[in-house]
Coordinates of C-alpha atoms in Angstrom, one line a residue:
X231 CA 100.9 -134.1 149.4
X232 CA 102.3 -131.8 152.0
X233 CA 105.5 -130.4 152.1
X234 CA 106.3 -130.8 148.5
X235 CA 109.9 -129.8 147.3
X236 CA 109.7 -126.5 144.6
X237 CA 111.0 -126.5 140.9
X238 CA 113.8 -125.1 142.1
X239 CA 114.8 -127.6 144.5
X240 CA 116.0 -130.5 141.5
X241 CA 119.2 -129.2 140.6
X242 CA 121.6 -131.5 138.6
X243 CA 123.4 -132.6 141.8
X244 CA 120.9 -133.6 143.8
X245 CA 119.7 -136.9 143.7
X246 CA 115.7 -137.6 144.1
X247 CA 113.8 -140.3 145.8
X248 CA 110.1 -140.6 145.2
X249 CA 108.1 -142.1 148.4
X250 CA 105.4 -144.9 149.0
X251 CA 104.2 -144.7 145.4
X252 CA 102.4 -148.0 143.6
X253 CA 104.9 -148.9 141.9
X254 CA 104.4 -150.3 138.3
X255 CA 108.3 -151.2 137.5
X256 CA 107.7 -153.4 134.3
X257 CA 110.5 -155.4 135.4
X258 CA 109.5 -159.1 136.0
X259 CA 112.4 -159.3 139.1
X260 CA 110.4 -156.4 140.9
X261 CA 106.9 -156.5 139.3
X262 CA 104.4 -154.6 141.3
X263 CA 105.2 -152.9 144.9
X264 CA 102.5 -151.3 147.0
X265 CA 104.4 -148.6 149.5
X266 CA 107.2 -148.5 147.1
X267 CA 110.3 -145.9 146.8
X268 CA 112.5 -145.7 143.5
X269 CA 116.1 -143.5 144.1
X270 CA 117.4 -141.6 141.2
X271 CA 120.5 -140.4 141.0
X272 CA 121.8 -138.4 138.2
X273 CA 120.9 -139.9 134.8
X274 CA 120.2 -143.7 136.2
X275 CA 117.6 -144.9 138.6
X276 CA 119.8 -146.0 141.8
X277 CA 117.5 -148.1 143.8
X278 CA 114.0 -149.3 144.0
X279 CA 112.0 -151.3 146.9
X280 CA 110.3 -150.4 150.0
X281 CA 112.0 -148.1 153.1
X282 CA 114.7 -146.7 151.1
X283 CA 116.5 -144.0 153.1
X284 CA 117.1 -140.6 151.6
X285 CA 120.7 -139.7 151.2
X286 CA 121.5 -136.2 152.8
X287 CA 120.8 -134.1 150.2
X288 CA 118.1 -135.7 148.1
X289 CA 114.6 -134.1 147.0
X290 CA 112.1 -136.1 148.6
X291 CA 108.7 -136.5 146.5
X292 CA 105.6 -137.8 148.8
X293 CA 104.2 -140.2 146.0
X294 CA 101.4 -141.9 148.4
X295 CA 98.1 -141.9 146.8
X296 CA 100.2 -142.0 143.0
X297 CA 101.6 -144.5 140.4
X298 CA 104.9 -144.4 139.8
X299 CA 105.7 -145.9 136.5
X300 CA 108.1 -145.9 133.5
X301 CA 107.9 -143.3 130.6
X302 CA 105.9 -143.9 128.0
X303 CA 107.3 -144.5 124.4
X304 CA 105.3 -143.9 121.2
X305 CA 106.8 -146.0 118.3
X306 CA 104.9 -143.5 115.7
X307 CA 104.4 -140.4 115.5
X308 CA 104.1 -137.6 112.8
X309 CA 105.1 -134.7 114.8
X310 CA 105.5 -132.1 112.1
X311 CA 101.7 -132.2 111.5
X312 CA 101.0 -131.4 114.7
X313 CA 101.3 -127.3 113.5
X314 CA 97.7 -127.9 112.3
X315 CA 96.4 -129.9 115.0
X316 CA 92.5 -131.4 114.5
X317 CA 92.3 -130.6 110.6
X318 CA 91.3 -133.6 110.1
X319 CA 88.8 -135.0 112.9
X320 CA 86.6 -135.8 110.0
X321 CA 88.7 -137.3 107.7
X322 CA 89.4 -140.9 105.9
X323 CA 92.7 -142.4 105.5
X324 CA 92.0 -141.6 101.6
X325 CA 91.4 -137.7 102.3
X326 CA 94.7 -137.9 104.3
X327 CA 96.6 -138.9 101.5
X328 CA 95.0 -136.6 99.4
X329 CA 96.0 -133.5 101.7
X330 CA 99.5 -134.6 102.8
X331 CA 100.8 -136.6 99.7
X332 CA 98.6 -134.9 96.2
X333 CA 97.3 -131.3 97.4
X334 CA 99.2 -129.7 100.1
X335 CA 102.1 -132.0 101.8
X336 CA 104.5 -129.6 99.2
X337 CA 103.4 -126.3 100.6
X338 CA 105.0 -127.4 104.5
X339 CA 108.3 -125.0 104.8
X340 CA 111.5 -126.1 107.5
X341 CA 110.1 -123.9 109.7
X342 CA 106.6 -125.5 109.1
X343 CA 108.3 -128.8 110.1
X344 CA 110.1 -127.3 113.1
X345 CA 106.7 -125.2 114.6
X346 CA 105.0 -128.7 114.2
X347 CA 107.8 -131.2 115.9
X348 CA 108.0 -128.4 118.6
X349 CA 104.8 -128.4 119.8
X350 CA 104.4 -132.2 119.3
X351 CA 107.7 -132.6 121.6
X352 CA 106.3 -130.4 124.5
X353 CA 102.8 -132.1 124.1
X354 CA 104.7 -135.9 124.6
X355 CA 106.6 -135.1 127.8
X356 CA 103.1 -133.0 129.1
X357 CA 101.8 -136.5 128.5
X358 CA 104.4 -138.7 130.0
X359 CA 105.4 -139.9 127.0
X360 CA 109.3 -139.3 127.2
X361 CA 110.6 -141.2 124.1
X362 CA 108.5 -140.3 120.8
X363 CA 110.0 -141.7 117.4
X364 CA 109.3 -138.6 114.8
X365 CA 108.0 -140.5 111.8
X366 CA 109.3 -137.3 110.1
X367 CA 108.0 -138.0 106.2
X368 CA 107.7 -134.3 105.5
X369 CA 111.6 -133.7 105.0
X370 CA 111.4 -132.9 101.5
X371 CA 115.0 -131.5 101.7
X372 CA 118.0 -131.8 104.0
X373 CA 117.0 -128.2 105.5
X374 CA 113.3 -129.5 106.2
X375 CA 115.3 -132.6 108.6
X376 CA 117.8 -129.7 109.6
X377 CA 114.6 -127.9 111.2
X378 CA 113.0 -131.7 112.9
X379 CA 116.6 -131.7 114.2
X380 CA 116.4 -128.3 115.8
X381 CA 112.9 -128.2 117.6
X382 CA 113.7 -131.8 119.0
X383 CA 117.1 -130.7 120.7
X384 CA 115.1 -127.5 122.2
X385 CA 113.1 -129.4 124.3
X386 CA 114.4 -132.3 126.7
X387 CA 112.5 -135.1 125.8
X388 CA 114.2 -138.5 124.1
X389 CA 113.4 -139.0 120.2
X390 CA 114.4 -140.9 117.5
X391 CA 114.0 -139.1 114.2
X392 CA 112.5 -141.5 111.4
X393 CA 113.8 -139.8 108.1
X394 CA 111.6 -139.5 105.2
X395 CA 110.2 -138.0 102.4
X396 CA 106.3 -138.3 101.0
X397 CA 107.2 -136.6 98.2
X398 CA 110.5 -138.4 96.8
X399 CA 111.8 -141.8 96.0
X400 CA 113.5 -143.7 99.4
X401 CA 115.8 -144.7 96.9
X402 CA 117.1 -141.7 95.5
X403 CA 116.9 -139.7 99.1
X404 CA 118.8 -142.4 101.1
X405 CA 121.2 -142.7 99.0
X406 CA 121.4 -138.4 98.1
X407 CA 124.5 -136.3 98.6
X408 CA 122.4 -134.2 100.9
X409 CA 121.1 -136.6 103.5
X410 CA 123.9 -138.3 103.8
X411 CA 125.9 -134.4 104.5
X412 CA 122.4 -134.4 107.0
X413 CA 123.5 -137.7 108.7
X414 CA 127.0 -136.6 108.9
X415 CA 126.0 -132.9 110.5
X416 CA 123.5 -134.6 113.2
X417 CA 124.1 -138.0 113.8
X418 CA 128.3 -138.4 113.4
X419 CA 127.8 -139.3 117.0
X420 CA 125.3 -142.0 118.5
X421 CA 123.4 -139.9 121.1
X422 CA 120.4 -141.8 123.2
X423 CA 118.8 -138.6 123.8
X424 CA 118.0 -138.4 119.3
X425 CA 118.4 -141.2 117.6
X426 CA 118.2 -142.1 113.8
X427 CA 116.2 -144.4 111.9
X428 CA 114.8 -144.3 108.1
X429 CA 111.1 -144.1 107.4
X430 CA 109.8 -145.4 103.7
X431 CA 106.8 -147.7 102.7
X432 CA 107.4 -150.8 100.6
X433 CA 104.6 -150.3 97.6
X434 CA 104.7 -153.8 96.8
X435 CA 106.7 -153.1 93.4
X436 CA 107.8 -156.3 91.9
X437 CA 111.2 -154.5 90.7
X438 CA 111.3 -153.2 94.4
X439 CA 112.7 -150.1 94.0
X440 CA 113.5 -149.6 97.6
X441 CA 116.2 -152.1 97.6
X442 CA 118.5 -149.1 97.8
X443 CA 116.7 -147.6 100.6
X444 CA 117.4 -150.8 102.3
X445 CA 121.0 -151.0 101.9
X446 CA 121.2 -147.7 102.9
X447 CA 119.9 -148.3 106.0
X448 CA 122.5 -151.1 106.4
X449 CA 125.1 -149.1 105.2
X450 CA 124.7 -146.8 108.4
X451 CA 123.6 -149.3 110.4
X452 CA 120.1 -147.4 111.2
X453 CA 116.9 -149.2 112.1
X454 CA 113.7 -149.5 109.4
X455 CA 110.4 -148.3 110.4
X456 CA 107.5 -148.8 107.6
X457 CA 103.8 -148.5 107.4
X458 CA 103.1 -152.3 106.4
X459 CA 99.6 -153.8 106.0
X460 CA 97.7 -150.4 105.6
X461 CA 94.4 -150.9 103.2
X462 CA 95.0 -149.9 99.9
X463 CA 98.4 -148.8 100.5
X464 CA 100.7 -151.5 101.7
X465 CA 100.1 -155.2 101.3
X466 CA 101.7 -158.7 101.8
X467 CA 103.8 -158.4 98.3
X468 CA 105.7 -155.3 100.2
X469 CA 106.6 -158.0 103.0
X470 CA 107.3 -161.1 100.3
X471 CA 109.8 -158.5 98.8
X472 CA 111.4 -157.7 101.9
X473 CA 111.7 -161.1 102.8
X474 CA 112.7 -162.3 99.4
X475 CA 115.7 -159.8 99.5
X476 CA 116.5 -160.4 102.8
X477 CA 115.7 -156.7 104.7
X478 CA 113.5 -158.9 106.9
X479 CA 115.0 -158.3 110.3
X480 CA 114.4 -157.9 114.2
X481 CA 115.7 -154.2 113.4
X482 CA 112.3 -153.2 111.4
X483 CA 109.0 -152.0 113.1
X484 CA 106.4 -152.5 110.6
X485 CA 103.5 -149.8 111.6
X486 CA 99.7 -150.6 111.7
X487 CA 100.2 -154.3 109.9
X488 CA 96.4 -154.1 110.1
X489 CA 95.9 -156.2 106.5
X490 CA 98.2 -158.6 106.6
X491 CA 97.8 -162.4 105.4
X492 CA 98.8 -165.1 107.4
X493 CA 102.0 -165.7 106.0
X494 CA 103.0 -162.2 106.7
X495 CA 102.5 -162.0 110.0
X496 CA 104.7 -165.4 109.9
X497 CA 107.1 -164.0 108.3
X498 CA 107.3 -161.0 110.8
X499 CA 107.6 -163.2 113.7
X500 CA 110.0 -165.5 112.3
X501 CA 112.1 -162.3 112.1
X502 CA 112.0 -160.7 115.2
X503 CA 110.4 -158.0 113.5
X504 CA 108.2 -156.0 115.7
X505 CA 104.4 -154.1 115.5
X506 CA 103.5 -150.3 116.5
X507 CA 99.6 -150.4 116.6
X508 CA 98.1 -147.3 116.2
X509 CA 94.3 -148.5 117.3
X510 CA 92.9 -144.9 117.2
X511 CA 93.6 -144.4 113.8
X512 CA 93.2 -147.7 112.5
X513 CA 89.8 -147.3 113.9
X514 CA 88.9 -144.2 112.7
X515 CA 91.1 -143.4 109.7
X516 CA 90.5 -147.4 107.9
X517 CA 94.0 -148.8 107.8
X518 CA 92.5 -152.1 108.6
X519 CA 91.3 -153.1 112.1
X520 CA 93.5 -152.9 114.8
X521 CA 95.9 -156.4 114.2
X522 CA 97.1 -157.1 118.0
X523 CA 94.3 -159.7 118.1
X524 CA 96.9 -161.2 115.1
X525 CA 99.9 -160.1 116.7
X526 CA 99.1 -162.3 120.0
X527 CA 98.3 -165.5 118.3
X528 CA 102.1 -165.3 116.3
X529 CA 104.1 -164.1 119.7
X530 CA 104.6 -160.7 117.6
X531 CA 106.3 -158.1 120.0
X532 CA 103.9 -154.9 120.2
X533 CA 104.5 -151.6 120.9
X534 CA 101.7 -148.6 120.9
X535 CA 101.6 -145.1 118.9
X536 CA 99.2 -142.2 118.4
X537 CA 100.2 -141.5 114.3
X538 CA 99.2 -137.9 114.1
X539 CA 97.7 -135.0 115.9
X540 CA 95.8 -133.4 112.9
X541 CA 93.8 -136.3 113.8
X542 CA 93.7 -137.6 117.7
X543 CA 95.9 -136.2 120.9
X544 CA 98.9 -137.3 121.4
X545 CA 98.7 -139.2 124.9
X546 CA 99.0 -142.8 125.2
X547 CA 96.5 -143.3 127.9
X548 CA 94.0 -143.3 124.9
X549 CA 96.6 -145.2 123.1
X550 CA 95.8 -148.0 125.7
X551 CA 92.6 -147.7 126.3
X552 CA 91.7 -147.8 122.8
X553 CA 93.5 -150.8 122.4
X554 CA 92.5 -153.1 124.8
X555 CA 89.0 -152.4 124.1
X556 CA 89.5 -152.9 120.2
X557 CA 90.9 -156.4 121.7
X558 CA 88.5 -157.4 123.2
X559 CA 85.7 -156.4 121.2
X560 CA 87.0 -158.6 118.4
X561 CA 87.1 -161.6 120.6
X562 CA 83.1 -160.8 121.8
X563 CA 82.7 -160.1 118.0
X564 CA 83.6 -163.4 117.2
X565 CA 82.1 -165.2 119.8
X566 CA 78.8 -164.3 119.5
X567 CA 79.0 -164.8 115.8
X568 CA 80.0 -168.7 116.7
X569 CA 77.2 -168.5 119.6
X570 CA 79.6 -168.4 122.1
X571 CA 80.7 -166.3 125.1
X572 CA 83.8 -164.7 126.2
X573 CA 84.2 -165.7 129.5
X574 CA 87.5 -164.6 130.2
X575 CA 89.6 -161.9 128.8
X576 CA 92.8 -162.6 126.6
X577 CA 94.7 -159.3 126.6
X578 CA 94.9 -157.9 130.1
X579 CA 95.2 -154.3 131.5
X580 CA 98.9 -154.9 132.4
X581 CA 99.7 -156.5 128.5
X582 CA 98.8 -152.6 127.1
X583 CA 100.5 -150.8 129.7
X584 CA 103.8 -153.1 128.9
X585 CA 103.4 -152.2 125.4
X586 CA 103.0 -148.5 126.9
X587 CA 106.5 -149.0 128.2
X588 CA 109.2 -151.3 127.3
X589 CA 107.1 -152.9 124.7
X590 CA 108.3 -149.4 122.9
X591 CA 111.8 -149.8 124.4
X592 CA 112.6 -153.1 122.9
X593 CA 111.0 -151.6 119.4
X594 CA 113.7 -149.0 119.3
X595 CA 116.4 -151.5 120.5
X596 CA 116.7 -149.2 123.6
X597 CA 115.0 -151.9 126.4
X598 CA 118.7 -152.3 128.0
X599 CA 118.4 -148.8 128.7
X600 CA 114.7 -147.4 129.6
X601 CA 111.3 -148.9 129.7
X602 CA 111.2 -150.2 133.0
X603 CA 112.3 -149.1 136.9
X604 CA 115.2 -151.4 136.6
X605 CA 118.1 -150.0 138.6
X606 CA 120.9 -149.0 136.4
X607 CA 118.9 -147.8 133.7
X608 CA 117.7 -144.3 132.6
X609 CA 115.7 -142.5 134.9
X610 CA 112.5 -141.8 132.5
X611 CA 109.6 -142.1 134.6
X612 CA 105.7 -140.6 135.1
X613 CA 104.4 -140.2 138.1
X614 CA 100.4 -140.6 138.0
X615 CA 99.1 -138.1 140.5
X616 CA 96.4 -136.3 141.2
X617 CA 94.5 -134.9 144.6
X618 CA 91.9 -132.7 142.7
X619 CA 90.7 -135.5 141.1
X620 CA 88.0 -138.1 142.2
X621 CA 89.0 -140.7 139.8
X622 CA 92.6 -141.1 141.2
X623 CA 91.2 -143.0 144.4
X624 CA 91.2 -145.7 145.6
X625 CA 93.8 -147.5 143.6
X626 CA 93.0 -151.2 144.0
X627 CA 94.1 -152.8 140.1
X628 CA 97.1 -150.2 139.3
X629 CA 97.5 -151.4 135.9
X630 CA 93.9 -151.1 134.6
X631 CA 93.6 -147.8 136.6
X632 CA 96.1 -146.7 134.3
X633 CA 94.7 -147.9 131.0
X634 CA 90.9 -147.2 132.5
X635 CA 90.8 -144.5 134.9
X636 CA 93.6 -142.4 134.6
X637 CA 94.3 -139.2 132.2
X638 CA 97.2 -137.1 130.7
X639 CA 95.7 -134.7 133.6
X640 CA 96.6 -136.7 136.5
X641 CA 100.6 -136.8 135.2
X642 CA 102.0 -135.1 138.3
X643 CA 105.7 -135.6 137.4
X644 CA 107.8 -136.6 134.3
X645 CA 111.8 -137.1 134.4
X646 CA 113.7 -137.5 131.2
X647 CA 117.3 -138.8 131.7
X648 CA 117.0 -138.2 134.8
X649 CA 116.1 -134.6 134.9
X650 CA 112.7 -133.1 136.0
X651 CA 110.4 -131.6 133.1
X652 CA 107.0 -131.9 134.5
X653 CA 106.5 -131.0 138.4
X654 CA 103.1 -130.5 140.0
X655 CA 101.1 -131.1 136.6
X656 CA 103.2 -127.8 135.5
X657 CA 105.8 -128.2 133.0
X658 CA 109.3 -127.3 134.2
X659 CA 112.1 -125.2 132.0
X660 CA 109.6 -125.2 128.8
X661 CA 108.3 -122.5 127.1
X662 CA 104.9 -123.0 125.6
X663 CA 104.6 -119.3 124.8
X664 CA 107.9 -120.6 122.3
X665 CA 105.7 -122.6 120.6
X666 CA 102.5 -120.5 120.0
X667 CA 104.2 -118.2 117.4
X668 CA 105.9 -120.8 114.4
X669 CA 102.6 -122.7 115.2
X670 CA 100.5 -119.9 114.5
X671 CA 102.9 -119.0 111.5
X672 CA 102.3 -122.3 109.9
X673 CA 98.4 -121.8 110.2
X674 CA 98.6 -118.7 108.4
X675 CA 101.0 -120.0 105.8
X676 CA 98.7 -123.5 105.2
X677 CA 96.1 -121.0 105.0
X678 CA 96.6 -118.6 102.4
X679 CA 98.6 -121.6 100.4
X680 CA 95.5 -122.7 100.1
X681 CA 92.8 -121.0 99.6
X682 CA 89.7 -120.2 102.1
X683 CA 87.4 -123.0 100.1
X684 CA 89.7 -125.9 100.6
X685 CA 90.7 -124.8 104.0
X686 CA 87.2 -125.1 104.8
X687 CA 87.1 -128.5 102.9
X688 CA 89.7 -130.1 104.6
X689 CA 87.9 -129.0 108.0
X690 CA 84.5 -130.1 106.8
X691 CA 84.8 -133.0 104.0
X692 CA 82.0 -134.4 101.7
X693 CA 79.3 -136.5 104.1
X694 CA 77.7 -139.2 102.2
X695 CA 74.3 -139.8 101.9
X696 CA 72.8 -142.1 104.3
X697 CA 69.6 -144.4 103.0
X698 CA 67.3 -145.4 105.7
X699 CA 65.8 -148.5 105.1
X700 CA 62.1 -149.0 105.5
X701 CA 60.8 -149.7 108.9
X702 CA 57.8 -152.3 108.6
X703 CA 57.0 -150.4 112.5
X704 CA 56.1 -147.1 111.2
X705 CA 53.0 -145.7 111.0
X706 CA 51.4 -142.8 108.8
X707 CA 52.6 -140.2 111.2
X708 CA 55.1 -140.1 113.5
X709 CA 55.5 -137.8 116.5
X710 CA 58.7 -136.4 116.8
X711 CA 59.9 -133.0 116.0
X712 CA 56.7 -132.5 114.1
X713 CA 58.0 -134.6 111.1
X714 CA 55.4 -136.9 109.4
X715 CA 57.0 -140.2 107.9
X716 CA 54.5 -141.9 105.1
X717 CA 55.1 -145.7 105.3
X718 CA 55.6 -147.8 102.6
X719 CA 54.9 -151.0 101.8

């Protein structure tokens, strides 16, 4: 790119126009357009097409070589555990819960929560993520969700806080003195830049004590997001209930839905109600296996998320990759079991990077608004970018070089609302160096809360013993690394 504009040339004012980019709009009226320009002016995306001419004063951003695409949303995230980022690599879903919800979930401080959303916030836009729902279940009290507030206003990315609380009763919190003075503080006024939802988990009870939650939600008209379908955890009397009671609506995302029964995932579509697949952790952590193989065959809407970074980054470029190869390994899976062959693919490239997109948007009832290049809307958008990199040529199948090729290192630029926070692969107006100090902070806190041996065991949980069975192939000595194996009969 030669003559590129500085950081200092997007000022509120001035409107930018981003030239002969591939441009992935995720609007079926514009679809795909090779050599294409998209105009934004202030908060909204103007124009978008091909030989747009640049108003007098508008930044002009060479985009040849890149894909210009929507922002990313992530329907799922646990941001406030971000402060102790990789902890758990090794973990199960089970040793999760036993960190987070019996051992040490009570030992997170408010300005434990804000050092983790913080960091989580800058790592989503660094991504191109620019709308992350903040599955915020560490608010133990109304100052914990006063802290999520505060780090997600100090950086200029769009989130949705999902309120909730490991540690107490949906029921009693949603319904609490406190939250509701909480609600009242923050959210008195609907603002698209932080939105509101509640976060709670439906345990299958048959007195279903989260009724109230429920019809607190109602109350103040918020949106439900639950972890539904997880193994062990959640199952289909959680979604029964709900439907029984009548909380079964197109405003509810249920999350993983991994372990669902048939008539679950009926009873989601017949809702509206719609998915965020987490494949990553399913895969790794054993919520069940990733469901969009499910989703597809009941027209379920799906939308994508990374759960946690004490586990895996938080960039949905593995989010989508993951995914589609989770897919599509199921349908081999079960071909070959039947003695068959995939010949062609299901789930496409382009189905994972509209989940990427407005998939999310329409989860979050926001699709009128972002999720595509749609003129009129808001201008949240990712240009994919990158000279120093061999992988970012030639683009000849933009939507799987997205999902297949392309990195959270080739995001060149990232507007949010309109306004530029990522230029030149640098962040612009964010202070990482902010960040490094709570972060550090809460290490040291979750540290000597703990003790040295169960820090250590959380890093480096129990490995279970693996039995080798006998190999009829071996002989009485084998060469390798000098160790002698005796066979047995």
């Amino acid at each position: 790119m030669s003559n590129e504009p500085r950081g200092a040339d997007f000022t509120p004012e001035r409107p930018i126009l981003f030239r002969n980019a591939t441009v992935l709009s995720m609007d079926p009226a514009i679809g795909v357009l090779n050599g294409g320009d998209v105009l934004v002016q202030g908060e909204r995306i103007e124009r978008v097409g091909q030989g747009i001419e640049a108003p007098e004063s508008a930044v002009v951003i060479d985009a040849t070589g890149g894909i210009l695409m929507p922002g990313m949303v992530d329907t799922h995230r646990h941001m406030w555990q971000t402060a102790l980022r990789g902890l758990g690599a090794d973990w199960t879903l089970s040793q999760y819960f036993v960190f987070y919800y019996l051992n040490w979930g009570k030992i997170f401080r408010p300005e434990d929560i804000y050092a983790g959303n913080l960091l989580s916030a800058i790592e989503a836009l660094d991504a191109g993520v620019t709308t992350t729902v903040d599955w915020s279940h560490g608010l133990q009290t109304p100052e914990h969700g006063d802290a999520a507030v505060e780090a997600l206003r100090a950086v200029p990315g769009r989130f949705v806080l999902a309120y909730g609380n490991l540690l107490g009763a949906p029921w009693e919190w949603a319904n609490s003195a406190g939250f509701r003075s909480f609600v009242d503080r923050h959210f008195a006024t609907r603002d698209d830049m932080l939105g509101l939802q509640l976060a709670f988990d439906v345990t299958g009870d048959e007195e279903f004590p989260e009724k109230g939650a429920f019809e607190a939600a109602r109350e103040l008209d918020l949106r439900v997001t639950t972890h539904a379908g997880v193994w062990g955890a959640t199952n289909d009397n959680g979604i029964r209930l709900m439907w029984e009671h009548g909380f079964m609506k197109s405003n509810v995302t249920y999350v993983h839905a991994a372990t669902l029964s048939e008539d679950s995932y009926q009873r989601i579509a017949a809702s509206g109600g719609t998915v965020s697949v987490s494949t990553e952790s399913e895969q790794s952590a054993g919520q069940g296996y990733p469901p969009t193989w499910q989703l597809r065959r009941h027209g379920i809407e799906v939308s994508l998320s990374m759960d946690t970074s004490v586990w895996w980054s938080g960039d949905l470029f593995s989010a989508m990759r993951a995914t589609l190869s989770a897919d599509r390994s199921r349908e081999h899976l079960e071909a070959h079991g039947a003695g068959e062959t995939v010949v062609h693919n299901k789930l496409r490239s382009r189905d994972v990077v509209e989940w990427a997109t407005i998939g999310g948007a329409r989860a979050l009832g926001l699709d009128e608004k972002i999720g595509s290049l749609t003129p009129g809307k808001q201008a949240d958008l990712v240009l994919i970018h990158n000279d120093r990199s061999p992988v970012m040529f030639p683009i000849l199948h933009p939507y799987g070089h997205v999902v297949y090729q392309a990195g959270r290192g080739d995001v060149h630029t990232v507007l949010v609302n309109g306004k530029v926070v990522k230029y030149r692969h640098e962040l612009v107006g964010i202070d990482l160096d902010r960040a490094r100090g709570p972060v550090e902070a809460t290490v040291e806190h979750a540290r000597k809360e703990m003790g040295e041996q169960a820090w250590q065991q959380a890093m480096e949980p129990e490995i279970p013993e693996t039995n080798v069975i006998a190999n009829p192939y071996t002989y009485s000595e084998y060469r390798g690394e000098g160790v002698a194996v005796q066979h047995t009969e």
